[in-house]
Coordinates of C-alpha atoms in Angstrom, one line a residue:
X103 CA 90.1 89.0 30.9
X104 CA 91.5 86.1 29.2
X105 CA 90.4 82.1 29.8
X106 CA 92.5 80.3 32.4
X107 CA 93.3 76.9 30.8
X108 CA 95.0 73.8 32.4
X109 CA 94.6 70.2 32.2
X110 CA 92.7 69.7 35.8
X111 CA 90.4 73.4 35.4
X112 CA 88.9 76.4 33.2
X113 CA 88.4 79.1 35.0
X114 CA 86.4 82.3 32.6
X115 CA 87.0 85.4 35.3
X116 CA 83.8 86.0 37.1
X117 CA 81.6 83.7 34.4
X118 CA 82.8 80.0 35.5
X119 CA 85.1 77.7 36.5
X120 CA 84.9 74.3 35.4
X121 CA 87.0 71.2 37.2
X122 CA 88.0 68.3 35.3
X123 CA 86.4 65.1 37.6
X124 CA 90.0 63.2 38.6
X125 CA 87.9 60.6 39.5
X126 CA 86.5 59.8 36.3
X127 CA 89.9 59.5 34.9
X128 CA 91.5 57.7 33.1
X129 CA 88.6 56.2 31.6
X130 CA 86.4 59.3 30.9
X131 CA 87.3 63.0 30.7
X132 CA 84.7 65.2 31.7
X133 CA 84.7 68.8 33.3
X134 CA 82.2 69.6 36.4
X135 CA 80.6 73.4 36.9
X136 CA 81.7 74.8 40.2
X137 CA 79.0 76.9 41.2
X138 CA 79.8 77.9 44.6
X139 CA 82.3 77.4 47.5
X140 CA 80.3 74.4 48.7
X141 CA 80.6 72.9 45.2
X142 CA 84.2 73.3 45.7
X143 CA 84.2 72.0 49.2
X144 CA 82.5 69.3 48.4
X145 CA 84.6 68.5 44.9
X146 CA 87.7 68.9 47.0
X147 CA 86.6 66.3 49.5
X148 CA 85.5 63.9 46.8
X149 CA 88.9 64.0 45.1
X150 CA 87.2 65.7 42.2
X151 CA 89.9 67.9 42.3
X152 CA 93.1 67.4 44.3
X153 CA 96.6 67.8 44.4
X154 CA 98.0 70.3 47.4
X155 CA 98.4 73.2 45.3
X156 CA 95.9 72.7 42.7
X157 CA 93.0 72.5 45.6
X158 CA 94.4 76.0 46.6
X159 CA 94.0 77.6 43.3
X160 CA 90.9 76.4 42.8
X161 CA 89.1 77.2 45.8
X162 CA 90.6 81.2 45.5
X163 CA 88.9 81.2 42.1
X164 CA 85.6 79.8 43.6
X165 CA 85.5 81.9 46.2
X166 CA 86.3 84.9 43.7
X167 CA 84.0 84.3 41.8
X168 CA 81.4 84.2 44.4
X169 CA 82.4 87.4 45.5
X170 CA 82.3 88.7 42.3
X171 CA 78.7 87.5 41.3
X172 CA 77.8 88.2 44.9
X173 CA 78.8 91.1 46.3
X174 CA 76.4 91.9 48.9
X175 CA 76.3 87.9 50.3
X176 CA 76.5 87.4 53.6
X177 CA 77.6 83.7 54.3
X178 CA 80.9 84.1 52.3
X179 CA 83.3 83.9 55.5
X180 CA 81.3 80.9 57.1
X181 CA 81.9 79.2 53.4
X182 CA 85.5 80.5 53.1
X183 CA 86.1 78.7 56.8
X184 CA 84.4 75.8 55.8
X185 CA 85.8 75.5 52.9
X186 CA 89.7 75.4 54.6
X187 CA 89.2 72.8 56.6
X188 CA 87.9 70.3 53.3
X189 CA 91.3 68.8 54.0
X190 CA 93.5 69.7 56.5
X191 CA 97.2 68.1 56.0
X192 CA 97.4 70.3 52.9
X193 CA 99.0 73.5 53.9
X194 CA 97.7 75.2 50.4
X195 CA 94.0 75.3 50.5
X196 CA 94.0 77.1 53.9
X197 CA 96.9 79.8 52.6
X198 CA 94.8 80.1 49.4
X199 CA 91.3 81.1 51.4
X200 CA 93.0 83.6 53.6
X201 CA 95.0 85.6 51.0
X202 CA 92.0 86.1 48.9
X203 CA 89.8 86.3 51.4
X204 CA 92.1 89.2 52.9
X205 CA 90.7 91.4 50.0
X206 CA 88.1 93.9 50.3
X207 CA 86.7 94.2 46.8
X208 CA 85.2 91.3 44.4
X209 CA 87.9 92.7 41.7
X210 CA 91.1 92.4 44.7
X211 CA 89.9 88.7 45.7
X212 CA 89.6 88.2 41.7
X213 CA 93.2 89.7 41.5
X214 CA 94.5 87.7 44.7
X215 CA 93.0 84.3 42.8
X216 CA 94.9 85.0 39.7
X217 CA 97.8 85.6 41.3
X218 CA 97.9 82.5 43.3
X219 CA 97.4 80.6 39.8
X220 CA 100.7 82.5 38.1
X221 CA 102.7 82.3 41.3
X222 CA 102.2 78.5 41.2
X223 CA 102.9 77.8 37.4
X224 CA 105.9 79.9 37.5
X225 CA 106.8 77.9 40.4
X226 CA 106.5 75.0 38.9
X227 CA 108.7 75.9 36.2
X228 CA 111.3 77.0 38.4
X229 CA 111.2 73.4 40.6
X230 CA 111.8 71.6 37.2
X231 CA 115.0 73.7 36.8
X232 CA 116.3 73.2 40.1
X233 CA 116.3 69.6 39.5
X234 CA 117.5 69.4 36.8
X235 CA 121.3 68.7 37.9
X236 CA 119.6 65.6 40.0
X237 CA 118.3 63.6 36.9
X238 CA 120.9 61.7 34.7
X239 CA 120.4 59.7 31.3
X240 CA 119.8 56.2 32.1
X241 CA 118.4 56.8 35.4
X242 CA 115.5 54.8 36.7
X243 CA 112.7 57.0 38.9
X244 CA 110.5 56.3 41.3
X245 CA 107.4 58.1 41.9
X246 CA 104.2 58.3 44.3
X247 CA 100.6 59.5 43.8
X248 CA 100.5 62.4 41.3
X249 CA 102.5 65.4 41.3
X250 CA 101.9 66.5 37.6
X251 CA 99.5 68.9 35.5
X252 CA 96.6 67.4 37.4
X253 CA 97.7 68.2 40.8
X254 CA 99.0 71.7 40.3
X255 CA 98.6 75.0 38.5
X256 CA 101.7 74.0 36.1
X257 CA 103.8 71.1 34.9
X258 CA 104.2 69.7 38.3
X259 CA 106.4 69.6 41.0
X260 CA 108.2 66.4 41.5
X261 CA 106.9 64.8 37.8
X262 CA 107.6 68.8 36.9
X263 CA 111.0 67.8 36.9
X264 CA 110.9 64.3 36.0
X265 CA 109.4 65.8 32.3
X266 CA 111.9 68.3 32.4
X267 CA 114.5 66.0 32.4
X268 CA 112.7 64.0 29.7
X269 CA 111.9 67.3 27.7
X270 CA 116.0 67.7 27.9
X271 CA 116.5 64.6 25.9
X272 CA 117.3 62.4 29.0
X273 CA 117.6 58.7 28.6
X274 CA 115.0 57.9 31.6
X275 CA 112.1 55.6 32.8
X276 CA 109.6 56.2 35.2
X277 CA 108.4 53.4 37.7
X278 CA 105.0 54.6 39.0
X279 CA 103.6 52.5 42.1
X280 CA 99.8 52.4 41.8
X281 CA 99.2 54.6 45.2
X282 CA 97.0 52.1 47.1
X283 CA 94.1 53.2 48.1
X284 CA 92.8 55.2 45.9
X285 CA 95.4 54.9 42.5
X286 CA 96.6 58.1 42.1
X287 CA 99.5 56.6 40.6
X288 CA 97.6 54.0 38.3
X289 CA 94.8 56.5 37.2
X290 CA 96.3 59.9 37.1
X291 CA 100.1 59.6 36.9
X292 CA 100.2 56.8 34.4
X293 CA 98.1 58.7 32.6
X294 CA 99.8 62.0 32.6
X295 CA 103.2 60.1 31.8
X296 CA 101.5 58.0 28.9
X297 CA 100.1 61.3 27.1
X298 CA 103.4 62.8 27.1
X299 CA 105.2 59.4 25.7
X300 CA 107.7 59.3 28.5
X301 CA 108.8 55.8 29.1
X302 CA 107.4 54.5 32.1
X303 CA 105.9 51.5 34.2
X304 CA 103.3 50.9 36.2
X305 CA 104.2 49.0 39.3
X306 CA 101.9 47.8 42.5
X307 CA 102.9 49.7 45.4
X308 CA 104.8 46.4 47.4
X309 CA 107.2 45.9 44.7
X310 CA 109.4 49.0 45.1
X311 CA 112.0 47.1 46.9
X312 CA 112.1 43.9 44.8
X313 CA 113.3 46.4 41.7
X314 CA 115.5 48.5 44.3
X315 CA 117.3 44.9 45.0
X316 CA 117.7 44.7 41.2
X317 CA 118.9 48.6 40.7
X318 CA 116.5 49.2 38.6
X319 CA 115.6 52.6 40.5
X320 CA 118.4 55.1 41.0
X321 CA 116.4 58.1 42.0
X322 CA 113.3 58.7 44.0
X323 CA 110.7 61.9 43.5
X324 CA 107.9 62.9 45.8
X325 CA 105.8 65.4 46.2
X326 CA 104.2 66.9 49.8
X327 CA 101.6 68.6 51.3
X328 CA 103.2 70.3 54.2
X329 CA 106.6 70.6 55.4
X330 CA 107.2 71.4 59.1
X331 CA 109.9 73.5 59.8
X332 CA 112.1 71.3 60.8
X333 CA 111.8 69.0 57.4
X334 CA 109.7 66.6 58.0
X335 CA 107.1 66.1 55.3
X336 CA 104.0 64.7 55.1
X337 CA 102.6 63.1 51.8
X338 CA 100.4 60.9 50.4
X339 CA 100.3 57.6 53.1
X340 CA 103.2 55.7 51.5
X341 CA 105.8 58.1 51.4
X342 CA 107.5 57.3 55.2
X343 CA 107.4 53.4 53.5
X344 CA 109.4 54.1 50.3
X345 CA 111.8 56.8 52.4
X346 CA 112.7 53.9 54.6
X347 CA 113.3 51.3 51.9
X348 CA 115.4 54.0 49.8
X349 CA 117.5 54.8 53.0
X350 CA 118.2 50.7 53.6
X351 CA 119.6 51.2 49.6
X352 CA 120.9 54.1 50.1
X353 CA 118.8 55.7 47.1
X354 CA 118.8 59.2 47.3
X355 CA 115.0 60.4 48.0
X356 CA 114.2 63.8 46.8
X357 CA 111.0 66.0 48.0
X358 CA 110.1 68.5 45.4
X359 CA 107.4 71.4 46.5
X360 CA 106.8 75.1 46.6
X361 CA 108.5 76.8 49.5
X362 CA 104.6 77.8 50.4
X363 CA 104.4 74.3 51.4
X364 CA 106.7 74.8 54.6
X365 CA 104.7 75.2 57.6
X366 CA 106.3 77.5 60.0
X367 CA 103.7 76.6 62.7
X368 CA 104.8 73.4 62.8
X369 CA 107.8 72.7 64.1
X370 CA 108.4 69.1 63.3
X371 CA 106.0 66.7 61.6
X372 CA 104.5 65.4 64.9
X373 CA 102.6 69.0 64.9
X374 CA 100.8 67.8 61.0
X375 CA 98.0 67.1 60.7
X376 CA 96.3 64.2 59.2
X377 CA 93.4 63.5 57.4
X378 CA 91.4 60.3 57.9
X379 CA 89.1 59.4 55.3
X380 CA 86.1 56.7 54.8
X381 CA 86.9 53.3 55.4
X382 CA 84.8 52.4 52.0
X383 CA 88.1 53.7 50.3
X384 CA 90.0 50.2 51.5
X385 CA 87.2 47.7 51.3
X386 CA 83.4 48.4 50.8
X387 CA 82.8 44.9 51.6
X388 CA 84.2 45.2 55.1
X389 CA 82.7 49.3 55.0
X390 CA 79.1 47.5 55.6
X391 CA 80.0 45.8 58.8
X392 CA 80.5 46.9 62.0
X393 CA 84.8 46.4 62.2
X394 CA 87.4 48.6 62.3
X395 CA 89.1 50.5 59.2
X396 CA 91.8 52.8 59.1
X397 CA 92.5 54.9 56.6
X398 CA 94.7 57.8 56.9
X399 CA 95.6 59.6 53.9
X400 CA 99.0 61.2 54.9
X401 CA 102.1 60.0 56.4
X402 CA 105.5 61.9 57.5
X403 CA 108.7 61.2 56.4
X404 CA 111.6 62.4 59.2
X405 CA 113.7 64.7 57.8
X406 CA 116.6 62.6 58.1
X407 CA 115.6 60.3 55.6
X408 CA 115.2 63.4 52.4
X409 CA 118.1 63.4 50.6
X410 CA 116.6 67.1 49.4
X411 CA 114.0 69.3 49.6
X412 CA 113.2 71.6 46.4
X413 CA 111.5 74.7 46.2
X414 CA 111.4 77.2 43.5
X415 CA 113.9 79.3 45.5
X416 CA 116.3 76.4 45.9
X417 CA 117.4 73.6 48.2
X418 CA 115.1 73.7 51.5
X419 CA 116.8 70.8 53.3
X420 CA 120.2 69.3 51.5
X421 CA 121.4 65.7 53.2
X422 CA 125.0 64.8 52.5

């Protein structure tokens, strides 16, 4: 079977797969072997490889490929559990262990993990149409974290449609905030932008409403990494701060994600929930002494402040 190439992973069907280290980047570009579900576990909790949908499609190829190379193993359900709970506000990676862990065969969970790569480009591609109508020439955009080629299976979901509009010879710039704590934005997004030549700037994460004072920014696009069912969507921990401070400028803020990403467990956003990570993230200075860090990686946004929600089968949510 052919080689499955993207920027963040190669994946050779039951020989390797091979993750390009996000953390490296942007100053080195180097791809890590994934052996086995606990390399993948433990990539995936690294930020190694991230990205809601992109850590779901990887981690049905690892556990594939286990499967395959070890058919008779006896540990691959305790791996497979452990494995889903490497972060839990992302709806993707839990979906993405129990459809290919469904399967009976090595060759069906190999199937299933294929599958959840192509349903996720094509998705993708569909997003970036479905916003299209959104994005004007001469618009300034805001974005968060990263939402591009290194966070999913495709061309992204909300910059998915921010190069589409580009790739349709829109007049646009990009204003990417640095994503405090860890710079997504600064490291991967930038990046992403600056290797496709669409115009952009790179922006520290308090300024948004300084340049929203001086409409400079006419559109905001974010991604997410669950949806409740009632709209509210949690993101990367920044998110809720940028939907308020559109609302006050009456900005329209738009949500791009697969309709996979909608949670119907969870009925509103208070039901979500949220990862807490080190407190060396913030400040290892402060890490080494006994004081208190918080460090939550998600927020929610209300649904009342999304202008819209898009999915590859349309408009979830749609705020007049």
């Amino acid at each position: 079977m052919q080689v499955i190439k993207t920027l963040a992973f190669k994946f050779r069907p039951a020989k390797d797969l091979l993750l390009l280290d996000q953390t490296l980047l942007p100053k080195k570009k180097a791809f890590i072997p994934i052996e086995n579900p606990k390399h993948i576990t433990r990539a995936i909790k690294a930020l190694k490889v991230r990205g809601a949908n992109l850590i779901g499609v990887t981690a049905g190829f690892s556990l594939a490929q286990y499967a395959f190379k070890n058919p008779k193993a006896k540990n691959l359900k305790s791996l497979a559990k452990q494995l889903s709970l490497a972060r839990p506000t992302a709806v993707h990676l839990s979906q993405a262990v129990q459809k290919v862990m469904k399967q009976k065969s090595p060759s069906a969970k190999l199937n299933q993990a294929i599958a959840l790569y192509e349903e996720d480009k094509k998705a993708c591609e569909s997003m970036a149409k479905k916003a299209r109508p959104l994005i004007k020439t001469g618009d300034g955009i805001l974005t968060y974290c990263n939402t591009g080629c290194l966070a999913t299976a495709g061309i992204g979901t909300a910059l998915g449609a921010i190069k589409q509009a580009f790739q349709d010879k829109k007049q646009i710039h990009v204003f990417v905030c640095e994503t405090r704590p860890l710079n997504q934005g600064s490291r991967l997004t930038f990046w992403e932008l600056n290797q496709e030549k669409i115009p952009c700037s790179l922006i520290c994460d308090n300024m948004t409403a300084h340049l929203m004072s001086q409409k400079k920014i006419q559109k905001v696009f974010v991604g997410a990494d669950r949806i409740s069912k009632n709209g509210d969507t949690a993101n990367k921990i920044g998110t809720y701060n940028l939907a308020v401070i559109s609302h006050h400028f009456k900005i329209p803020f738009y949500v791009v994600a697969p309709s996979n990403t909608i949670d119907s467990q969870s009925q509103t956003g208070q039901k979500i929930p949220i990862e807490q990570r080190a407190g060396k993230e913030i400040s290892s200075y402060w890490a080494k002494h006994k004081t208190n860090i918080i460090n939550p990686s998600f927020d929610v946004t209300p649904r009342h402040l999304i202008t819209k929600i898009i999915t590859e089968k349309g408009y979830y949510i749609d705020r007049i």
